[in-house]
Short mmCIF file of C-alpha atoms and ligand atoms in Angstrom, two decimals:
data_model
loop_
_atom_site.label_atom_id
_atom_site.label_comp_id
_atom_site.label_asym_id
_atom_site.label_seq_id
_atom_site.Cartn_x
_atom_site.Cartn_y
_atom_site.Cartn_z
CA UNK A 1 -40.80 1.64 9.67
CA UNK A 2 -39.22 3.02 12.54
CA UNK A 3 -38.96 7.09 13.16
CA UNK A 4 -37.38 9.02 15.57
CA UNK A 5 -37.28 13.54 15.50
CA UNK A 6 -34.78 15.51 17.58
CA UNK A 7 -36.03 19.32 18.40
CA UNK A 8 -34.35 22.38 18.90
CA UNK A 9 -30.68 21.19 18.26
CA UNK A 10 -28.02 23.11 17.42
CA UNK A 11 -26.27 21.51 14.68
CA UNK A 12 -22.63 21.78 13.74
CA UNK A 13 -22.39 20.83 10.30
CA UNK A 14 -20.45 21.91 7.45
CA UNK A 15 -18.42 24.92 8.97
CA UNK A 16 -22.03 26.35 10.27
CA UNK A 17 -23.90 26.42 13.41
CA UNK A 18 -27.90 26.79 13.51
CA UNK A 19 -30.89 25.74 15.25
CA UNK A 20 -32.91 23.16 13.74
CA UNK A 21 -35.37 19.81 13.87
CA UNK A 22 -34.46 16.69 12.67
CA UNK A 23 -36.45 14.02 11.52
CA UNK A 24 -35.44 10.62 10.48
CA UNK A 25 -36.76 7.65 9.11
CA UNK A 26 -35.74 3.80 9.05
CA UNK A 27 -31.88 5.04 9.53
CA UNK A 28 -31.62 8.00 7.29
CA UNK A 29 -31.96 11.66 7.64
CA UNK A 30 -35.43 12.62 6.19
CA UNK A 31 -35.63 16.23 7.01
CA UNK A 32 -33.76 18.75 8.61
CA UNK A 33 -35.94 22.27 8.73
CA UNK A 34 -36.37 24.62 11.95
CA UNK A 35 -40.47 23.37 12.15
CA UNK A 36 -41.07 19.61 12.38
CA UNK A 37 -42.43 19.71 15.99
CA UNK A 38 -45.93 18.81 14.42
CA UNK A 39 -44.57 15.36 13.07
CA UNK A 40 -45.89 11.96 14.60
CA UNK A 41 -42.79 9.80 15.36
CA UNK A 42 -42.01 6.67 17.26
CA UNK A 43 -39.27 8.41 19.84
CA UNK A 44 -39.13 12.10 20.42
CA UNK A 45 -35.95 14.15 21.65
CA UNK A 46 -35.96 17.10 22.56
CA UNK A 47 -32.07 18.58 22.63
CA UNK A 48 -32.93 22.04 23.66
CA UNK A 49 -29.18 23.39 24.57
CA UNK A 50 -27.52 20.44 23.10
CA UNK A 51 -25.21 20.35 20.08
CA UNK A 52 -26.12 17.74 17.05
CA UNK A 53 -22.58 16.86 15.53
CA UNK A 54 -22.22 13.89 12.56
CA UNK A 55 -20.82 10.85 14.84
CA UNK A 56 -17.21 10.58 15.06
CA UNK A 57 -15.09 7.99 12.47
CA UNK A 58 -12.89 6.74 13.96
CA UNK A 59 -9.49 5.73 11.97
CA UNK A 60 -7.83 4.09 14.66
CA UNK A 61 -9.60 1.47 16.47
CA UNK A 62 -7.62 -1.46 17.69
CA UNK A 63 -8.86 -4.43 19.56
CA UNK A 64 -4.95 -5.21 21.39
CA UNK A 65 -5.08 -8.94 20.79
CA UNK A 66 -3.91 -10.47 17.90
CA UNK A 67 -6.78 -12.92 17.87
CA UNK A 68 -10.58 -11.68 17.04
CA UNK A 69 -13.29 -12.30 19.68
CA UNK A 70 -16.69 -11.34 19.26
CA UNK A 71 -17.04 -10.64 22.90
CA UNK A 72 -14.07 -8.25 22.98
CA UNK A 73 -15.11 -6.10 20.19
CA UNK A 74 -18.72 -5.39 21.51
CA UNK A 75 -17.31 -4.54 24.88
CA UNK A 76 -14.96 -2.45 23.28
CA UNK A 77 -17.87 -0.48 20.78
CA UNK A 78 -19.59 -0.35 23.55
CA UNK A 79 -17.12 2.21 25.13
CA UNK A 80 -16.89 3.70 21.47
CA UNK A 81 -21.11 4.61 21.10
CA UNK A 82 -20.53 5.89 24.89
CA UNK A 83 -17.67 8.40 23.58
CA UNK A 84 -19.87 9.41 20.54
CA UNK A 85 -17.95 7.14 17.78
CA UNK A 86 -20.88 5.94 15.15
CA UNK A 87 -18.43 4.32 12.75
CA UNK A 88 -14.96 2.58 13.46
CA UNK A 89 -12.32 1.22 10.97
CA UNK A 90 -10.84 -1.16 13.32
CA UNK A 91 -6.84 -1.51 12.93
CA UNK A 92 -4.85 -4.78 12.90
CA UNK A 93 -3.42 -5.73 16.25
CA UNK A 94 -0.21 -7.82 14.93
CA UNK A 95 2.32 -9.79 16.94
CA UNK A 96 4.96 -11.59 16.49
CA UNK A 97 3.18 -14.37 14.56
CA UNK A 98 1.12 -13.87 11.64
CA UNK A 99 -2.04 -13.29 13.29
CA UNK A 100 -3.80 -9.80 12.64
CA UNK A 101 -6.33 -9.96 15.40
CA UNK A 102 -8.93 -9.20 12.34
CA UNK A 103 -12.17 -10.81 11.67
CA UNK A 104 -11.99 -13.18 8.66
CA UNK A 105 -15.08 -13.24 6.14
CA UNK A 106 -17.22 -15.57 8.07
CA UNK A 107 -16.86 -14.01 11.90
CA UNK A 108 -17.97 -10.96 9.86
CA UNK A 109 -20.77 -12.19 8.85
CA UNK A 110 -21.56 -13.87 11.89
CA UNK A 111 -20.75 -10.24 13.98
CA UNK A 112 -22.92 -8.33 11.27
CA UNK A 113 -26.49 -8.61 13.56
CA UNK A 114 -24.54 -7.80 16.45
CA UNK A 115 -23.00 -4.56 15.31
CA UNK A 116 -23.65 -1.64 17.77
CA UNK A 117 -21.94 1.12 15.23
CA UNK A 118 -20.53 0.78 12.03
CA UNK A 119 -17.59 -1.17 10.90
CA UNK A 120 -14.73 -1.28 8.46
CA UNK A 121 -11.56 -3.00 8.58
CA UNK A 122 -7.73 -2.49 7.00
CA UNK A 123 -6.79 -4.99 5.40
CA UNK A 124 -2.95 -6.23 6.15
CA UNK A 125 -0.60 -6.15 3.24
CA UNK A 126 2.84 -8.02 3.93
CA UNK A 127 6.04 -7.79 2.23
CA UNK A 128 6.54 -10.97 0.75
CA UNK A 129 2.62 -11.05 -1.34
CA UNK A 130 2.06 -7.32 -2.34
CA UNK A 131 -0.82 -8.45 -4.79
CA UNK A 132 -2.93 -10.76 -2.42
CA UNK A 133 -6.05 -9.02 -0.59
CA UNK A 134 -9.33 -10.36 0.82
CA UNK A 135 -11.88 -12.54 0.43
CA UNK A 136 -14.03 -10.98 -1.87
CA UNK A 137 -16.55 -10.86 0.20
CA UNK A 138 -15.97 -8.27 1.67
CA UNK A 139 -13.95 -6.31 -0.47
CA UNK A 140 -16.77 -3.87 -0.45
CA UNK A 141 -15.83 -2.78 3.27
CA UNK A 142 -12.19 -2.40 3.34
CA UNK A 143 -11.46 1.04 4.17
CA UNK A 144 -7.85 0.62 3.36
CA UNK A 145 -4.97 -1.51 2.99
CA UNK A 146 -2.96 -1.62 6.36
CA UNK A 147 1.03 -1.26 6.14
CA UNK A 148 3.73 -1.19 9.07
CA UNK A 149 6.83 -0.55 9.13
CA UNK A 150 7.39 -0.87 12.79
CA UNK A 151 5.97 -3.67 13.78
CA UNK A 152 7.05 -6.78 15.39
CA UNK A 153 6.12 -9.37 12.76
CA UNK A 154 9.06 -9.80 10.39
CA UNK A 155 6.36 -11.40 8.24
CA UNK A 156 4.25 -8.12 8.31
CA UNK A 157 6.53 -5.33 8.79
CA UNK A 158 8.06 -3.39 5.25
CA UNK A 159 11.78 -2.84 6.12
CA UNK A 160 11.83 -1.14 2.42
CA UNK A 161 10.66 1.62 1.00
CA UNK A 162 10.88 0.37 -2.72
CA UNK A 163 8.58 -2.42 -1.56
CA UNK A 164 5.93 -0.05 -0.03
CA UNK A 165 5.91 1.94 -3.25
CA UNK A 166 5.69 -1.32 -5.43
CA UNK A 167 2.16 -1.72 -2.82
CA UNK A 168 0.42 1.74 -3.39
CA UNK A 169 1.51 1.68 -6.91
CA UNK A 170 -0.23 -1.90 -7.08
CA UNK A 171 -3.25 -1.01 -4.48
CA UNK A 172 -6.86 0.05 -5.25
CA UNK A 173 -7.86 1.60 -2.30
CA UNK A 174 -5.72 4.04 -0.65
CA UNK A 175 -2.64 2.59 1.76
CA UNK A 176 -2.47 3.50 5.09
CA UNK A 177 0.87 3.64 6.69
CA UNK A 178 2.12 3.65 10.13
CA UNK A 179 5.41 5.71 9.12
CA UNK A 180 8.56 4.72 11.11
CA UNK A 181 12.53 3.41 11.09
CA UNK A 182 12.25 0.49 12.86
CA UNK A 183 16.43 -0.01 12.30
CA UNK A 184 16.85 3.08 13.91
CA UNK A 185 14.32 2.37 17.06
CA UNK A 186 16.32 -0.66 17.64
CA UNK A 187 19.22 1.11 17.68
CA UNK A 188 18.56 3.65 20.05
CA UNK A 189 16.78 1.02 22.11
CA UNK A 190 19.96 -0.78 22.24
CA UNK A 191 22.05 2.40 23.28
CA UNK A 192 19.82 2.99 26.23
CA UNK A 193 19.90 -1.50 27.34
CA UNK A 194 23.61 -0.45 27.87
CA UNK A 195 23.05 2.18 30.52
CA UNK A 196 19.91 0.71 32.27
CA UNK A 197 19.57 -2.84 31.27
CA UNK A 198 15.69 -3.93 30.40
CA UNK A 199 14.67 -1.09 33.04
CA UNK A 200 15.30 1.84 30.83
CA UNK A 201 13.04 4.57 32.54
CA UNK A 202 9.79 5.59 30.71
CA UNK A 203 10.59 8.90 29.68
CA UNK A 204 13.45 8.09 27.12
CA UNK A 205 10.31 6.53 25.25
CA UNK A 206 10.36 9.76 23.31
CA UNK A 207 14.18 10.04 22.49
CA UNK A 208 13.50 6.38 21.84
CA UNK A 209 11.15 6.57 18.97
CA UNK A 210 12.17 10.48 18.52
CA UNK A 211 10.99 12.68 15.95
CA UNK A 212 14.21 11.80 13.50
CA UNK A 213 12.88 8.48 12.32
CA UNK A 214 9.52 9.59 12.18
CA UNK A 215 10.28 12.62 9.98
CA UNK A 216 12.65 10.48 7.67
CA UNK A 217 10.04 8.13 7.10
CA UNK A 218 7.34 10.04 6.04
CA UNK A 219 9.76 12.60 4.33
CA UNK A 220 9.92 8.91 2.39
CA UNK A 221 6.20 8.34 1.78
CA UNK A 222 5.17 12.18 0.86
CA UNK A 223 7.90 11.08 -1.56
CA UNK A 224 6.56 7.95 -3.10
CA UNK A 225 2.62 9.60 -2.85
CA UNK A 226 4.21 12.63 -5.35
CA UNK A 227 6.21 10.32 -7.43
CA UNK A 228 3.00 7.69 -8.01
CA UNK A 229 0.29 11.13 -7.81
CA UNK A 230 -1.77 8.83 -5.21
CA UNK A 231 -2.87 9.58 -2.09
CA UNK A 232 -1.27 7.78 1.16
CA UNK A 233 -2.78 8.19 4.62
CA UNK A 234 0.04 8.68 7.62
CA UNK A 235 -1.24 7.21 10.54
CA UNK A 236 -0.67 9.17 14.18
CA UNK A 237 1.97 12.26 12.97
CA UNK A 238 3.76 13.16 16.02
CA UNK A 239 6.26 15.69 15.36
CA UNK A 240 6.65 19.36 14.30
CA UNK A 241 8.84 17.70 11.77
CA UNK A 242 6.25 15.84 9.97
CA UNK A 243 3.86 18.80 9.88
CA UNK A 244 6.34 20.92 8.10
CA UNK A 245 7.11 17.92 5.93
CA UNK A 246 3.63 17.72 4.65
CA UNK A 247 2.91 21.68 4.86
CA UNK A 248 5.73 21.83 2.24
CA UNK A 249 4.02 18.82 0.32
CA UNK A 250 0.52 20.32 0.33
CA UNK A 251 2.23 23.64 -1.16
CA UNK A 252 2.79 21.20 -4.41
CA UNK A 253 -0.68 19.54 -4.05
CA UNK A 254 0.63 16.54 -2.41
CA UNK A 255 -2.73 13.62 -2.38
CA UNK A 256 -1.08 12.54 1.41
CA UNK A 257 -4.11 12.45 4.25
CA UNK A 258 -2.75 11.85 7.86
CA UNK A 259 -4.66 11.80 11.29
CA UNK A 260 -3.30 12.35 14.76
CA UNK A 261 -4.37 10.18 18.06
CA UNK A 262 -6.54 12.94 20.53
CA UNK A 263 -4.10 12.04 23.19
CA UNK A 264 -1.36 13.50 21.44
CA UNK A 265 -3.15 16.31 21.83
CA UNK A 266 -3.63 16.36 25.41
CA UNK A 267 -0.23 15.10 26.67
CA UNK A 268 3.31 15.64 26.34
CA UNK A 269 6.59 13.96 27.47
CA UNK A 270 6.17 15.95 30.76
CA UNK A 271 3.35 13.59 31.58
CA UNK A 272 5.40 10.56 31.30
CA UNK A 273 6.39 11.17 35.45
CA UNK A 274 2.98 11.50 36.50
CA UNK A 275 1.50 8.87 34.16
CA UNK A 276 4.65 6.48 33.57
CA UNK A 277 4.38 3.85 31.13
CA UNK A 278 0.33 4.20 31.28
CA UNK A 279 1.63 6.64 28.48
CA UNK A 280 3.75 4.36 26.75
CA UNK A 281 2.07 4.69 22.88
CA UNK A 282 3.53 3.99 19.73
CA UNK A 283 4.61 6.30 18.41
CA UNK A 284 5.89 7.63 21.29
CA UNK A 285 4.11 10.79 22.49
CA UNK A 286 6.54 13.76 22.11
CA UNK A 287 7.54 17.01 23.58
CA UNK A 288 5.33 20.29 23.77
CA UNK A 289 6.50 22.09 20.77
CA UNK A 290 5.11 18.97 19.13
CA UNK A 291 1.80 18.85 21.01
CA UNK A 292 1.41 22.78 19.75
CA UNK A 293 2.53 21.63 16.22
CA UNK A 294 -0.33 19.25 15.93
CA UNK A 295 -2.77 21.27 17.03
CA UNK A 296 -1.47 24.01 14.62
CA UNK A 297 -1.12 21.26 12.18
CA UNK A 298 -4.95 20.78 12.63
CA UNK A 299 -5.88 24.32 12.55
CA UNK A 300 -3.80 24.75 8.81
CA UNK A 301 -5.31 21.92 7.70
CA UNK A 302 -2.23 20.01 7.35
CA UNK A 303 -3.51 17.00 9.75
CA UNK A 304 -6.55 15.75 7.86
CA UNK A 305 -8.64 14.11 11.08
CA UNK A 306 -8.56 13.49 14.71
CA UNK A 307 -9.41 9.59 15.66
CA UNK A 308 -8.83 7.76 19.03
CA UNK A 309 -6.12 5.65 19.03
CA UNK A 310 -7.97 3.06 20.91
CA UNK A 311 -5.92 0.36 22.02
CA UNK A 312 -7.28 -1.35 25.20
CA UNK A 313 -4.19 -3.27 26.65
CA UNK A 314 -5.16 -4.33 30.93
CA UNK A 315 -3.20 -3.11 33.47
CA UNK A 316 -1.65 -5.97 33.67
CA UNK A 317 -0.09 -5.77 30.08
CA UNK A 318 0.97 -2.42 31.37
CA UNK A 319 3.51 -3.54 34.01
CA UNK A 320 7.31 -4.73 33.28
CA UNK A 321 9.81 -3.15 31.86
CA UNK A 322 10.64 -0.81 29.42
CA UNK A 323 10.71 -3.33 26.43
CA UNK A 324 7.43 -5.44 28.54
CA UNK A 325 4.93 -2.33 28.77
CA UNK A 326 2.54 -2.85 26.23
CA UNK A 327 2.22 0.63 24.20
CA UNK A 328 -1.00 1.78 23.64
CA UNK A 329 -4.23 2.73 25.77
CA UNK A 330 -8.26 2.07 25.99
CA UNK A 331 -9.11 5.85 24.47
CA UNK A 332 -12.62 5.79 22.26
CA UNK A 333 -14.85 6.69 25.39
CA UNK A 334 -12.99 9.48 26.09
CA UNK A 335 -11.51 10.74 22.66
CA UNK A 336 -14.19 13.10 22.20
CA UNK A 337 -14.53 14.39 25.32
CA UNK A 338 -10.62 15.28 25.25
CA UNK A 339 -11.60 16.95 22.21
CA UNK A 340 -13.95 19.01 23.07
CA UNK A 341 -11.88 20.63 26.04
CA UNK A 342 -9.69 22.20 22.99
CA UNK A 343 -12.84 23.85 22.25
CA UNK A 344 -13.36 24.81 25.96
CA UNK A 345 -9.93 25.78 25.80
CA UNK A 346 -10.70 27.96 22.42
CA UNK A 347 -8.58 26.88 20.75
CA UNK A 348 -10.83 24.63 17.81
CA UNK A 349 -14.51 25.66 16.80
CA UNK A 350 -16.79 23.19 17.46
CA UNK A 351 -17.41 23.58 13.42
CA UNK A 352 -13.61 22.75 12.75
CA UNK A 353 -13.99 19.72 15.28
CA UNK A 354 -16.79 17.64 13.33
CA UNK A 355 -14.64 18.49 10.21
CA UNK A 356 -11.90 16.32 12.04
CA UNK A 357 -13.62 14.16 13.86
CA UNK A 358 -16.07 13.16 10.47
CA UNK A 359 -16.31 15.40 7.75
CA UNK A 360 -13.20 14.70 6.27
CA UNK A 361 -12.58 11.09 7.31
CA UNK A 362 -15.97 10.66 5.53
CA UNK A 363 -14.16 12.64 2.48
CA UNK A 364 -10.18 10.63 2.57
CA UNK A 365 -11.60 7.17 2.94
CA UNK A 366 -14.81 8.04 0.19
CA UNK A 367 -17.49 6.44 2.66
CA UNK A 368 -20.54 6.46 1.64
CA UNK A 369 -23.92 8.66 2.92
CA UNK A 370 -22.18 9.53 6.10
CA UNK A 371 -19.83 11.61 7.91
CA UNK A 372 -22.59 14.88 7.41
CA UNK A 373 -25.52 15.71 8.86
CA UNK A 374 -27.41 15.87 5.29
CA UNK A 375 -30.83 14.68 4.06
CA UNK A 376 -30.56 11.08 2.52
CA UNK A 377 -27.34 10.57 4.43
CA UNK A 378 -27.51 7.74 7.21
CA UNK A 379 -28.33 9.07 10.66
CA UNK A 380 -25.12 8.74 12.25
CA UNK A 381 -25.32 11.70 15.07
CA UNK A 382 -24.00 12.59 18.96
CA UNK A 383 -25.88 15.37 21.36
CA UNK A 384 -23.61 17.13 23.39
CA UNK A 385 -24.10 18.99 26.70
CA UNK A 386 -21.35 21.29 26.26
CA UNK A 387 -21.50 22.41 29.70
CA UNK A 388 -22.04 19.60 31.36
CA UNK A 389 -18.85 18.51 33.30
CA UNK A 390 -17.95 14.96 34.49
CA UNK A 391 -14.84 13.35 36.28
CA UNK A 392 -13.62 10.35 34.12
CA UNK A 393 -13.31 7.33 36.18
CA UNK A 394 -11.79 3.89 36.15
CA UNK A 395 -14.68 2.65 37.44
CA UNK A 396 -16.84 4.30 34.62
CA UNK A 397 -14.87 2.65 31.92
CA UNK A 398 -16.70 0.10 29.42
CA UNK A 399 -13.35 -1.29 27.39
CA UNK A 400 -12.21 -4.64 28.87
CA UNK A 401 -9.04 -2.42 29.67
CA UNK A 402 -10.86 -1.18 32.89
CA UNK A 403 -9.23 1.79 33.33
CA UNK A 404 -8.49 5.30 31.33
CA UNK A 405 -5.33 7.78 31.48
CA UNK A 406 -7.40 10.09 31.96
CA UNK A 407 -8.51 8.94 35.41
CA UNK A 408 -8.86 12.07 37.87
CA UNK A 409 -9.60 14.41 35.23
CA UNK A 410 -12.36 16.68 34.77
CA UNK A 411 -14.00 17.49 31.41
CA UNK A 412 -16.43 20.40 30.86
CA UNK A 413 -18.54 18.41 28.11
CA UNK A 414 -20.58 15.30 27.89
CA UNK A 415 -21.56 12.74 25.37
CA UNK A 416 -25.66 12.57 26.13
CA UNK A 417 -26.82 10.81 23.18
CA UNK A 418 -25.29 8.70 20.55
CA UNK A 419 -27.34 7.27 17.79
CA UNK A 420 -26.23 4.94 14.82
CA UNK A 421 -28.74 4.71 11.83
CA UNK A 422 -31.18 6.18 13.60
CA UNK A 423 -31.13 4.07 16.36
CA UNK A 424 -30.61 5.66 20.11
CA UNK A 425 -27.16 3.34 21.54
CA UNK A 426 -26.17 5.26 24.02
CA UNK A 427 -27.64 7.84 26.47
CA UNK A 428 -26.11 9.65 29.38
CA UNK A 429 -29.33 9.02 31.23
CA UNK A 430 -30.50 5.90 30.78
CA UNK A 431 -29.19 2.27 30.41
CA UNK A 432 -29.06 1.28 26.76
CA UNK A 433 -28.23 -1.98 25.65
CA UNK A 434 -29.00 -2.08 21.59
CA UNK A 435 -27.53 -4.27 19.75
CA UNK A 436 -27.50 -4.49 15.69
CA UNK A 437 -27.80 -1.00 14.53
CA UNK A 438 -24.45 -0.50 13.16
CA UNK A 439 -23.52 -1.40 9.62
CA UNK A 440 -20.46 -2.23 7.44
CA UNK A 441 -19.15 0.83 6.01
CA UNK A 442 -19.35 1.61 1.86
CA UNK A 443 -17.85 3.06 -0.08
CA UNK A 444 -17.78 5.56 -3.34
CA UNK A 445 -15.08 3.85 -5.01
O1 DOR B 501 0.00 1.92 16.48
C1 DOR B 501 0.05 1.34 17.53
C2 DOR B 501 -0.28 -0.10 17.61
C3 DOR B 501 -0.72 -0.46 18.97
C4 DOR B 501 -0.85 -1.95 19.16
O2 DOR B 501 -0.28 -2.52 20.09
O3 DOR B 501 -1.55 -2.56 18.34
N1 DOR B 501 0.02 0.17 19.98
C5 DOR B 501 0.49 1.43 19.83
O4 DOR B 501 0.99 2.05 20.77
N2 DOR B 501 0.45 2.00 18.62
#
């Protein structure tokens, strides 16, 4: 038996803020009443002036290689429990061959002592084999069946929109879909290789992969999610256009869930001279209207969640041209921090916050005993200094990326404490190097 009790937090749960105690036993949240000082326990904390949020789930957690290493995805956790993420669902990374970058069943089970936060994975549906999933094994921790339709495998990518209805009418668990026109990319790619060649300059990324073909295609999907009644989850919205897409949807109860990257709420196009192709992402990160639609789009309620984005491509994979750049960035140790300078900013409560960051990821994907700080529930929880300001660093950065977007930049709150069924993974303060407290993710389903 193993016990640990947090004093004097202020927790954010729920849509309320209050001071409390918190005691919990092998993993799970045993109490939670303003007087448990008295209680024996194996590690004491006391989080005077510190905020007690649920851990952040994390929809979008990529690995950027197409072939699973244990190595890699520790490193890359580890930079997740540093950023306050308890749980990830960890995306495929898919190139041009049929790999998925995924763990199969048995480097699962081999990873599953290891874990340093919890874990569940997409699985990939293709085109061509609607019907075929996973090993049954582990069934139980798919949080949701994966489908692209802008990807670079021909093998993976759905070109047609009859054949991703045919999937989520077929599915059991809810399809995730990464909602763009990949015809139309290539076209406007092609229009720009006749002006510059294979050096088209970094900004046209966003005229590029604009906000037509992103609108279209999930005009598309709210379609199919009415026609079928099911729910479909958008991955990354990007566009005022897709907000008012779905704002009109959820007027006629539409079941769609969608989530937006955190740097899309921190950047714009007009970063793309500073940063360059550091800020290449897919899709492409858009202009400020769009930035303020999201946010808005958060505040209605019309973005279900907030996750990271992660995606920890090297520098090297970085450099090149236009078409070379990898897109994507190393963001999990800094997602929440970026978040929290919205509130800083006051522009989201802190309560509104752990609805996007867990409540309602906990809620769309039906995970089970987590995502609120409850009694029972697993204790899956991050202390925050909110005024305590650091400067994010390359040099600071644990992903095997080695380096953040955000370097330079100051935030005005800190990540102290991150602990994952109970167990303390991360502090500010001290080195922590704990290994095997995370768990796959269930589900109520
Ligand atoms: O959705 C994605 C996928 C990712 C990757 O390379 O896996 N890169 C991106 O920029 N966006």
């Amino acid at each position: 038996m193993t016990t640990l009790l947090i004093c004097n937090a202020q927790l954010v749960n729920e849509g309320v803020i209050f001071e409390s105690d918190v005691y919990i036993r092998d993993g799970r949240i045993e109490q939670i009443s303003p007087n448990l000082s008295h209680l024996s326990s194996d590690r004491f904390i006391d989080a005077k002036g510190l905020y007690l949020l649920p851990g952040m789930i994390d929809t979008q957690f990529s690995l950027a290689s197409s072939t699973f290493s244990e190595e890699r995805f520790l490193s890359e956790t580890s930079a997740a429990v540093a950023g306050g993420i308890t749980s990830v669902m960890l995306l495929p990374t898919i190139n041009s061959e049929q790999k998925t970058g995924l763990p199969k069943a048995k480097q699962l089970e081999q990873l599953r002592p290891n874990l340093k936060n919890n874990l569940a994975i997409y699985e990939v549906a293709n085109p061509i084999n609607l019907g075929v999933y996973v090993d049954s094994s582990i069934k139980g921790h798919i949080c949701a069946v994966f489908a692209s339709m802008i990807g670079v495998s021909d093998y993976y990518r759905f070109d047609s929109l009859q054949l991703v209805e045919e999937l989520v009418g077929l599915s059991s668990v809810v399809v995730a879909i990464e909602a763009d026109d990949m015809p139309s990319v290539l076209e406007n790619e092609e229009s720009y290789r006749q002006i510059y060649g294979d050096d088209i300059p970094i900004p046209f990324h966003s005229v590029i992969r604009g906000a037509k073909s992103c609108a279209d295609t999930t005009e598309a999907v709210l379609g199919i999610s009415e026609k079928l009644n099911k729910q479909i989850h958008i991955l990354h919205v990007s566009c005022t256009e897709e907000i008012e897409l779905i704002e009109s949807a959820k007027r006629h109860d539409s079941l769609v869930t969608a989530d937006v990257c955190s740097h899309f709420l921190t950047f714009s196009e007009s970063d793309y001279e500073q940063k360059g192709a550091l800020l290449k992402y897919n899709p492409a990160i858009k202009s400020d209207i769009d930035r303020a639609s999201l946010m808005q789009g958060l505040l209605d309620n019309n973005i279900t969640n907030i996750c990271s984005g992660h995606t920890p491509y090297s520098l090297k994979e970085k450099q090149g041209s236009y078409f070379e750049v990898a897109a994507g960035m190393p963001q999990a140790q800094l997602a929440l921090p970026a978040i929290l300078e919205h509130f800083q900013d006051q522009i989201f409560s802190l309560e509104l916050i752990v609805e996007k960051i867990s409540h309602s990821v906990a809620d769309t994907f039906l995970i089970k005993d987590r995502g609120y700080i409850r009694e029972g529930y697993w204790a899956d929880l991050v202390l925050v200094d909110i005024d305590e300001s650091f400067i994010a660093r390359n040099e600071d950065v644990l992903s095997t990326a080695g380096w953040t977007i955000y370097s330079g930049n100051e935030f005005r709150s800190s990540v102290v404490n991150t602990i994952v069924n109970g167990d303390v993974v991360w502090s500010k303060k001290d080195d922590v190097d704990v290994r095997g407290s995370g768990k796959l993710l269930e589900f109520n389903r």
